[in-house]
mmCIF file of C-alpha atoms in Angstrom:
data_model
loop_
_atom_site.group_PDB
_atom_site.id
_atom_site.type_symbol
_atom_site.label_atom_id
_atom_site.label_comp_id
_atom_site.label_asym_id
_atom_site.label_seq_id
_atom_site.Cartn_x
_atom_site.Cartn_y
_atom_site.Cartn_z
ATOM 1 C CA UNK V 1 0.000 0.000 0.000
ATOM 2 C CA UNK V 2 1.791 3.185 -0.912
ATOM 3 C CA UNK V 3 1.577 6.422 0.901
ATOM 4 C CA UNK V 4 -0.497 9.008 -0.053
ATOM 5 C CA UNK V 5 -0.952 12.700 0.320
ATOM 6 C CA UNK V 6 -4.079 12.021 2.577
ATOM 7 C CA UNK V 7 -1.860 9.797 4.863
ATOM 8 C CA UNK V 8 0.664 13.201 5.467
ATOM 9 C CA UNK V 9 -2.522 15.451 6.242
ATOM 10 C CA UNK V 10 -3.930 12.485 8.731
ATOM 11 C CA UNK V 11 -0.683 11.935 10.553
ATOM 12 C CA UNK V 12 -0.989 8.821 9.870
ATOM 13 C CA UNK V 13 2.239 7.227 10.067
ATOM 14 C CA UNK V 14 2.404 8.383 13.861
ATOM 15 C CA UNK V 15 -0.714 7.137 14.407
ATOM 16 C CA UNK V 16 0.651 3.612 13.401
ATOM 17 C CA UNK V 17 3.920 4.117 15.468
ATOM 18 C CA UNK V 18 1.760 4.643 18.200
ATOM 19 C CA UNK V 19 1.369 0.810 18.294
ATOM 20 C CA UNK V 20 4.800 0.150 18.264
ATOM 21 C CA UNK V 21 6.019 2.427 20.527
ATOM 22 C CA UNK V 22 7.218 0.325 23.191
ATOM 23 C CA UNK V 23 9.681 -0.927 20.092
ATOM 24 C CA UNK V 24 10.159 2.151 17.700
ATOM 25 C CA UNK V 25 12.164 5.301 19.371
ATOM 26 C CA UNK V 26 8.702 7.534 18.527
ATOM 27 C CA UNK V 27 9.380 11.405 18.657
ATOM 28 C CA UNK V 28 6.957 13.240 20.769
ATOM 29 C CA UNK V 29 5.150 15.862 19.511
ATOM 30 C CA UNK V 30 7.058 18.609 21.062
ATOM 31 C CA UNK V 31 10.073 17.800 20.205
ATOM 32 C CA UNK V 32 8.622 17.030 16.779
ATOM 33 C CA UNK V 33 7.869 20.393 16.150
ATOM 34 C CA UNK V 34 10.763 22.223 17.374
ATOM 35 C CA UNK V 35 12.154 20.699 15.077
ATOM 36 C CA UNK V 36 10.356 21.334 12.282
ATOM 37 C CA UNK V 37 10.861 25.133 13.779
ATOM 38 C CA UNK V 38 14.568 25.434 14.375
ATOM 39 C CA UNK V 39 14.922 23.947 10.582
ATOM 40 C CA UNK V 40 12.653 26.815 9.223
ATOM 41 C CA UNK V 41 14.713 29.389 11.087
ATOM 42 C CA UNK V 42 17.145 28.768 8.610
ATOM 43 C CA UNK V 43 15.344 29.663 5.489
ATOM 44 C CA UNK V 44 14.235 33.298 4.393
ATOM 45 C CA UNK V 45 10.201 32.977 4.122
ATOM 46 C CA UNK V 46 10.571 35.740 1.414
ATOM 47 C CA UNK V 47 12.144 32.840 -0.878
ATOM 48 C CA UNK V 48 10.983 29.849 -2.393
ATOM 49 C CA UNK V 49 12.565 26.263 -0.139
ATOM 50 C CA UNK V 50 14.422 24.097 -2.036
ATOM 51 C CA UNK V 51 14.497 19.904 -0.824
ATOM 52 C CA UNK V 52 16.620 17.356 -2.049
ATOM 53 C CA UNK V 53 15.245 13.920 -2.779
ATOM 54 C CA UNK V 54 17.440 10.848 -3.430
ATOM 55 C CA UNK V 55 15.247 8.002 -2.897
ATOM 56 C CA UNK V 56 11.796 7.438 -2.343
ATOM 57 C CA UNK V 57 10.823 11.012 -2.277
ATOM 58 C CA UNK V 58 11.690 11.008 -6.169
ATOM 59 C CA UNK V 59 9.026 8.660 -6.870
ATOM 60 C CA UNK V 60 6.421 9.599 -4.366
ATOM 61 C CA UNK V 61 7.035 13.299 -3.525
ATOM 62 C CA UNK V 62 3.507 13.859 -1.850
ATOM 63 C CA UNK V 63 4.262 17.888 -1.926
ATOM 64 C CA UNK V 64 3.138 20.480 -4.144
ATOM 65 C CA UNK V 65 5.394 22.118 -5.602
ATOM 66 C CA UNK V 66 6.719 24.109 -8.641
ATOM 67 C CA UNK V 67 9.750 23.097 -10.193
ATOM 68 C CA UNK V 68 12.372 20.002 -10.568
ATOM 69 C CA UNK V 69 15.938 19.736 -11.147
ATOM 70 C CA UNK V 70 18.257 17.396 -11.360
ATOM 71 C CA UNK V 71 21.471 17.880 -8.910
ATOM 72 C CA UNK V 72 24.045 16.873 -6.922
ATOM 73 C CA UNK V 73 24.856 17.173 -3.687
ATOM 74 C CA UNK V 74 28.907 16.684 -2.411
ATOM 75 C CA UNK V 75 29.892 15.019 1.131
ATOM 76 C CA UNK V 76 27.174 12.700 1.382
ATOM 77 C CA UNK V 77 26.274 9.381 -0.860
ATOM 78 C CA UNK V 78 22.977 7.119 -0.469
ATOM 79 C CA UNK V 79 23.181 4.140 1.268
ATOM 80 C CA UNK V 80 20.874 1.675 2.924
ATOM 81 C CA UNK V 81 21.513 2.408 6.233
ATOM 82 C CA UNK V 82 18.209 2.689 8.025
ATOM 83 C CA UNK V 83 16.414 0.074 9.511
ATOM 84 C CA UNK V 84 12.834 -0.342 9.211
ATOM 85 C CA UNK V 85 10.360 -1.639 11.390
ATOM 86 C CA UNK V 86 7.175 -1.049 10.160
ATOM 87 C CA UNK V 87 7.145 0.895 6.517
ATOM 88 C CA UNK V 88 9.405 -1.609 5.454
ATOM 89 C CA UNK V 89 9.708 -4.248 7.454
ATOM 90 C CA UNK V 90 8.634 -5.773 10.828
ATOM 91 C CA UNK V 91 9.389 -6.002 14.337
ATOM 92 C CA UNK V 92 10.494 -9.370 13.577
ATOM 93 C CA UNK V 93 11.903 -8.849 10.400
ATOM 94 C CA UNK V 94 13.157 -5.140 9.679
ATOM 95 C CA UNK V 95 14.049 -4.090 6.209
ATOM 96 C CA UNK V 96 16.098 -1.139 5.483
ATOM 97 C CA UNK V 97 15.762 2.178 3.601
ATOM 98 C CA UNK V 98 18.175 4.628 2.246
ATOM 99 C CA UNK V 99 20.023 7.343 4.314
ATOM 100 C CA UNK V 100 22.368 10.111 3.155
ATOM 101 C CA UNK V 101 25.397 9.246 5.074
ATOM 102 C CA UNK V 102 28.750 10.697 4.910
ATOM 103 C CA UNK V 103 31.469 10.703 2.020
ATOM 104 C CA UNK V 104 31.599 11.038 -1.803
ATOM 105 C CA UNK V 105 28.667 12.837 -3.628
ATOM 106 C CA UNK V 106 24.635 11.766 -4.532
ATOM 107 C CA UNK V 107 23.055 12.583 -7.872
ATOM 108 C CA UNK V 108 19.255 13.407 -6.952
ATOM 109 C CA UNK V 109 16.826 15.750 -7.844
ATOM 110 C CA UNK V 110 16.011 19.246 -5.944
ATOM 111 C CA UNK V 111 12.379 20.121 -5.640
ATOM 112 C CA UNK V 112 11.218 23.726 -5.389
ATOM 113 C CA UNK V 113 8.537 24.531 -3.183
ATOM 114 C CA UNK V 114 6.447 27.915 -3.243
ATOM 115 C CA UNK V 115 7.370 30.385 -0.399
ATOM 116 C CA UNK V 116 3.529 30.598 0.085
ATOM 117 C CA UNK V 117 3.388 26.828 0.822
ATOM 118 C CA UNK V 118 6.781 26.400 2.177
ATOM 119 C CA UNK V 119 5.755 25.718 5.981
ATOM 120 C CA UNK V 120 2.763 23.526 5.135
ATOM 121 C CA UNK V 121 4.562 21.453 2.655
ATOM 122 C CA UNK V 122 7.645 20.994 5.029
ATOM 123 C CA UNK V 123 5.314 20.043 7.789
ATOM 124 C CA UNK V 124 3.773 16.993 5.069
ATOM 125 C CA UNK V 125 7.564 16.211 4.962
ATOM 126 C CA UNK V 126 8.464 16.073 8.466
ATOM 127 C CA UNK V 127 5.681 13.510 9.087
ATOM 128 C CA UNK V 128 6.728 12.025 6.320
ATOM 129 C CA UNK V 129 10.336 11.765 7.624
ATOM 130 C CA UNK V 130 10.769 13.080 10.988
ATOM 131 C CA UNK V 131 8.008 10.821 13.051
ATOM 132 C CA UNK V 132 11.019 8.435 14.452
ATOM 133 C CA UNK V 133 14.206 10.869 14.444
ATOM 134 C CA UNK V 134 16.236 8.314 12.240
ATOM 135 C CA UNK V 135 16.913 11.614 10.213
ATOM 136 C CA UNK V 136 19.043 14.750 10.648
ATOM 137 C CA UNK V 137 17.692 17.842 8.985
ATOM 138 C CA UNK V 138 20.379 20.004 7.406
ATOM 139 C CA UNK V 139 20.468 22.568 5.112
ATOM 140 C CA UNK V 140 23.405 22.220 2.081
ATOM 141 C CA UNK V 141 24.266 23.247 -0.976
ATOM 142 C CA UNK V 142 23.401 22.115 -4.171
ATOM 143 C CA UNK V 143 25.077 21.822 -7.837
ATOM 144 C CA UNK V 144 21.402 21.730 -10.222
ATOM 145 C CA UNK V 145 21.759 21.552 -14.339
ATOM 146 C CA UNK V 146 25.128 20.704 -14.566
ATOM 147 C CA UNK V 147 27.164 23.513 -12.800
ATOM 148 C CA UNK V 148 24.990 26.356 -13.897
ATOM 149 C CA UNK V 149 23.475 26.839 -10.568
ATOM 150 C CA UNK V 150 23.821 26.511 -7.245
ATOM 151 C CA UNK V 151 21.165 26.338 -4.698
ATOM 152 C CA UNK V 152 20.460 25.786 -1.044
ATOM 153 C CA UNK V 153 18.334 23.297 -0.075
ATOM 154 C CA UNK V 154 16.934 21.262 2.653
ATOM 155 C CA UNK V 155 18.279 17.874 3.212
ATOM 156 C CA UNK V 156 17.976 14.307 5.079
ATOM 157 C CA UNK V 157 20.596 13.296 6.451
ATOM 158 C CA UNK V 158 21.214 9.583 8.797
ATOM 159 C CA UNK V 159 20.852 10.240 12.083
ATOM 160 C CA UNK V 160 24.155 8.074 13.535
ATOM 161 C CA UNK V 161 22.944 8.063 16.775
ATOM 162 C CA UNK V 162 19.815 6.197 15.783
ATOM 163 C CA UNK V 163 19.006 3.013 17.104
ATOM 164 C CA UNK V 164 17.969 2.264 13.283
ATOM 165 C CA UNK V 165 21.277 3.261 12.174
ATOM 166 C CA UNK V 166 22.610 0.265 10.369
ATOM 167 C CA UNK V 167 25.884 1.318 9.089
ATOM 168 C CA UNK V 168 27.546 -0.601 5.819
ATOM 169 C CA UNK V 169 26.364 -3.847 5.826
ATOM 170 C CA UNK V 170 28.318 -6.764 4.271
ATOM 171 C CA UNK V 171 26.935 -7.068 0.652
ATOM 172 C CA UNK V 172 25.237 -10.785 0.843
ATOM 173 C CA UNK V 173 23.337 -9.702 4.085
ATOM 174 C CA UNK V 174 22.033 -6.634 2.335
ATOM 175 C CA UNK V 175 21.067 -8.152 -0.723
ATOM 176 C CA UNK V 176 19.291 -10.601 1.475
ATOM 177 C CA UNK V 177 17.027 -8.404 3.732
ATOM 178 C CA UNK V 178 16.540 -6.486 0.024
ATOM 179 C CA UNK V 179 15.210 -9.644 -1.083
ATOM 180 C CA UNK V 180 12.845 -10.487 1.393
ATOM 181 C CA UNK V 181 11.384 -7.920 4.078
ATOM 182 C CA UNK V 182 8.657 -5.885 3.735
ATOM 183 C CA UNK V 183 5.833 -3.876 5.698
ATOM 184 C CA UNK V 184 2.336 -1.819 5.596
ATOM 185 C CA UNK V 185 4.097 0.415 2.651
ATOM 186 C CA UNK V 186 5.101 -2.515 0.697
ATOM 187 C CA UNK V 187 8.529 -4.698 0.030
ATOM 188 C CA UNK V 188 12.623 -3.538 0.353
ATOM 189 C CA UNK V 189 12.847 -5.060 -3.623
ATOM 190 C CA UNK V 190 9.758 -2.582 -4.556
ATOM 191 C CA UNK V 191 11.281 0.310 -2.996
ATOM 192 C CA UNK V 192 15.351 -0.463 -4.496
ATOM 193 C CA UNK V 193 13.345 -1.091 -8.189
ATOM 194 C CA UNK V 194 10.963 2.209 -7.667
ATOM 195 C CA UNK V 195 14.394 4.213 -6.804
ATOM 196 C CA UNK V 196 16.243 2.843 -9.230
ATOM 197 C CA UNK V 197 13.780 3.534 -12.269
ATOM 198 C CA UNK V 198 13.116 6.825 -11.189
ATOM 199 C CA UNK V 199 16.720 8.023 -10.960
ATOM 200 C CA UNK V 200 17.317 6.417 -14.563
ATOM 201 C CA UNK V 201 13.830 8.427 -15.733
ATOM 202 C CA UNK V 202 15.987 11.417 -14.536
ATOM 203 C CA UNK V 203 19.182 10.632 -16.224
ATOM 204 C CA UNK V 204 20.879 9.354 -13.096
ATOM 205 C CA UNK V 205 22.802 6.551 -13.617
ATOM 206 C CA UNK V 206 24.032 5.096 -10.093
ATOM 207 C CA UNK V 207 26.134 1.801 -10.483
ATOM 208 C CA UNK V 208 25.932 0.832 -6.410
ATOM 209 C CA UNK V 209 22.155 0.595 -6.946
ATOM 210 C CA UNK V 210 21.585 -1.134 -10.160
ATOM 211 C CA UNK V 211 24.558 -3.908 -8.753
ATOM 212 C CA UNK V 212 22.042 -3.860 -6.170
ATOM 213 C CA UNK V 213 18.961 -4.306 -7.615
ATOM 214 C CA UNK V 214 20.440 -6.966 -10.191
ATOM 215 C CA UNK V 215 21.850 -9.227 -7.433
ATOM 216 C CA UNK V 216 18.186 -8.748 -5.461
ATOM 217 C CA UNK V 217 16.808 -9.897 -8.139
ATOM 218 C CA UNK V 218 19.246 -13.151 -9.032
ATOM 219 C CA UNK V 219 17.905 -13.817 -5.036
ATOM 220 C CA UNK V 220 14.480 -13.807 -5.530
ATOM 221 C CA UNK V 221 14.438 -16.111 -8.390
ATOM 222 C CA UNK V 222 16.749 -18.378 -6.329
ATOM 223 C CA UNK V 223 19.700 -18.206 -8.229
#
């Protein structure tokens, strides 16, 4: 079942980590939004906000807004590094889903959101993003269209003091978890093939992910 704009406006992903919360590091609601509100303090509300995407926010952006790009961001690279228990995965069986984490550069693509919709739209994304804390909110620069501009924009990056945090995983256990957990938002293999597609829609070729998705795939037909 994929996520949907209606889920963001119904809180709805907290409401189903209310379940778990004896066994997912929920963020209460305070803290939540101070969040949310030190973040903004960083961003002139006279200008449009800019958000980088590098995984499933590509394919299923949820927000309104007014303009794509394709760019890259230096110092960071995508990784599966999160675990997840309930998106997914399971209590029993956790899958994982991608973090920016430190080192080398990530080819993505920068959304523009209206400075009129700005807070709103953020606030869909923190729900979105920000319900169990796995993420670090930063603000970084961006290199859009090829070097002919630069813009600052608002990005996720792995929270390493996460209890989620997974680190770099030996290859054979990742493509294994890949290949077989899943949760209420649908399967690990779903969400490497949606990434991957999208980014090569966009004219991002990224050779960690397609190994990826190519040995997932030799696992789930068995060979």
């Amino acid at each position: 079942m994929a996520l949907t704009r209606e889920d963001l406006e119904n809180d709805a992903l907290r409401k189903q980590y209310e379940g778990l919360r004896d066994h997912v590091p929920l963020v209460p609601e305070e803290q939540f939004n101070a969040s949310l509100e030190s973040t903004l303090a960083g961003w002139n509300p006279a200008e449009d906000l800019w958000v980088f995407a590098y995984g499933s926010l590509i394919w299923n952006p949820l927000i309104h807004f007014v303009e794509q790009r394709r760019a890259l961001l230096h110092g960071f690279h995508r990784r599966f590094c999160l675990r997840s228990r309930g998106a997914r995965g399971t209590l029993d069986k956790p899958g994982l889903v991608l973090g920016l984490d430190f080192g080398g550069c990530c080819n993505g693509v920068a959304f523009r959101i209206a400075a009129a919709k700005a807070r709103h739209e953020l606030k869909m994304i923190w729900r979105r993003e920000m319900v169990l804390g796995s993420y670090a909110p930063r603000w970084v620069n961006l290199t859009c269209d090829g070097e002919r501009e630069r813009v600052r924009a608002l990005a996720f990056v792995v929270n390493h003091a996460h209890p989620h945090y997974a680190g770099k995983l030996p290859a054979d256990e990742l493509t294994r978890i890949l290949a077989t957990a899943g949760g209420s938002l649908g399967s690990c293999a779903e969400y490497l093939r949606e990434t991957v597609e999208c980014l090569t829609a966009s004219g991002i070729h990224d050779p960690h992910l397609l190994r990826l998705r190519a040995a997932v795939e030799r696992h789930c037909a068995g060979a």
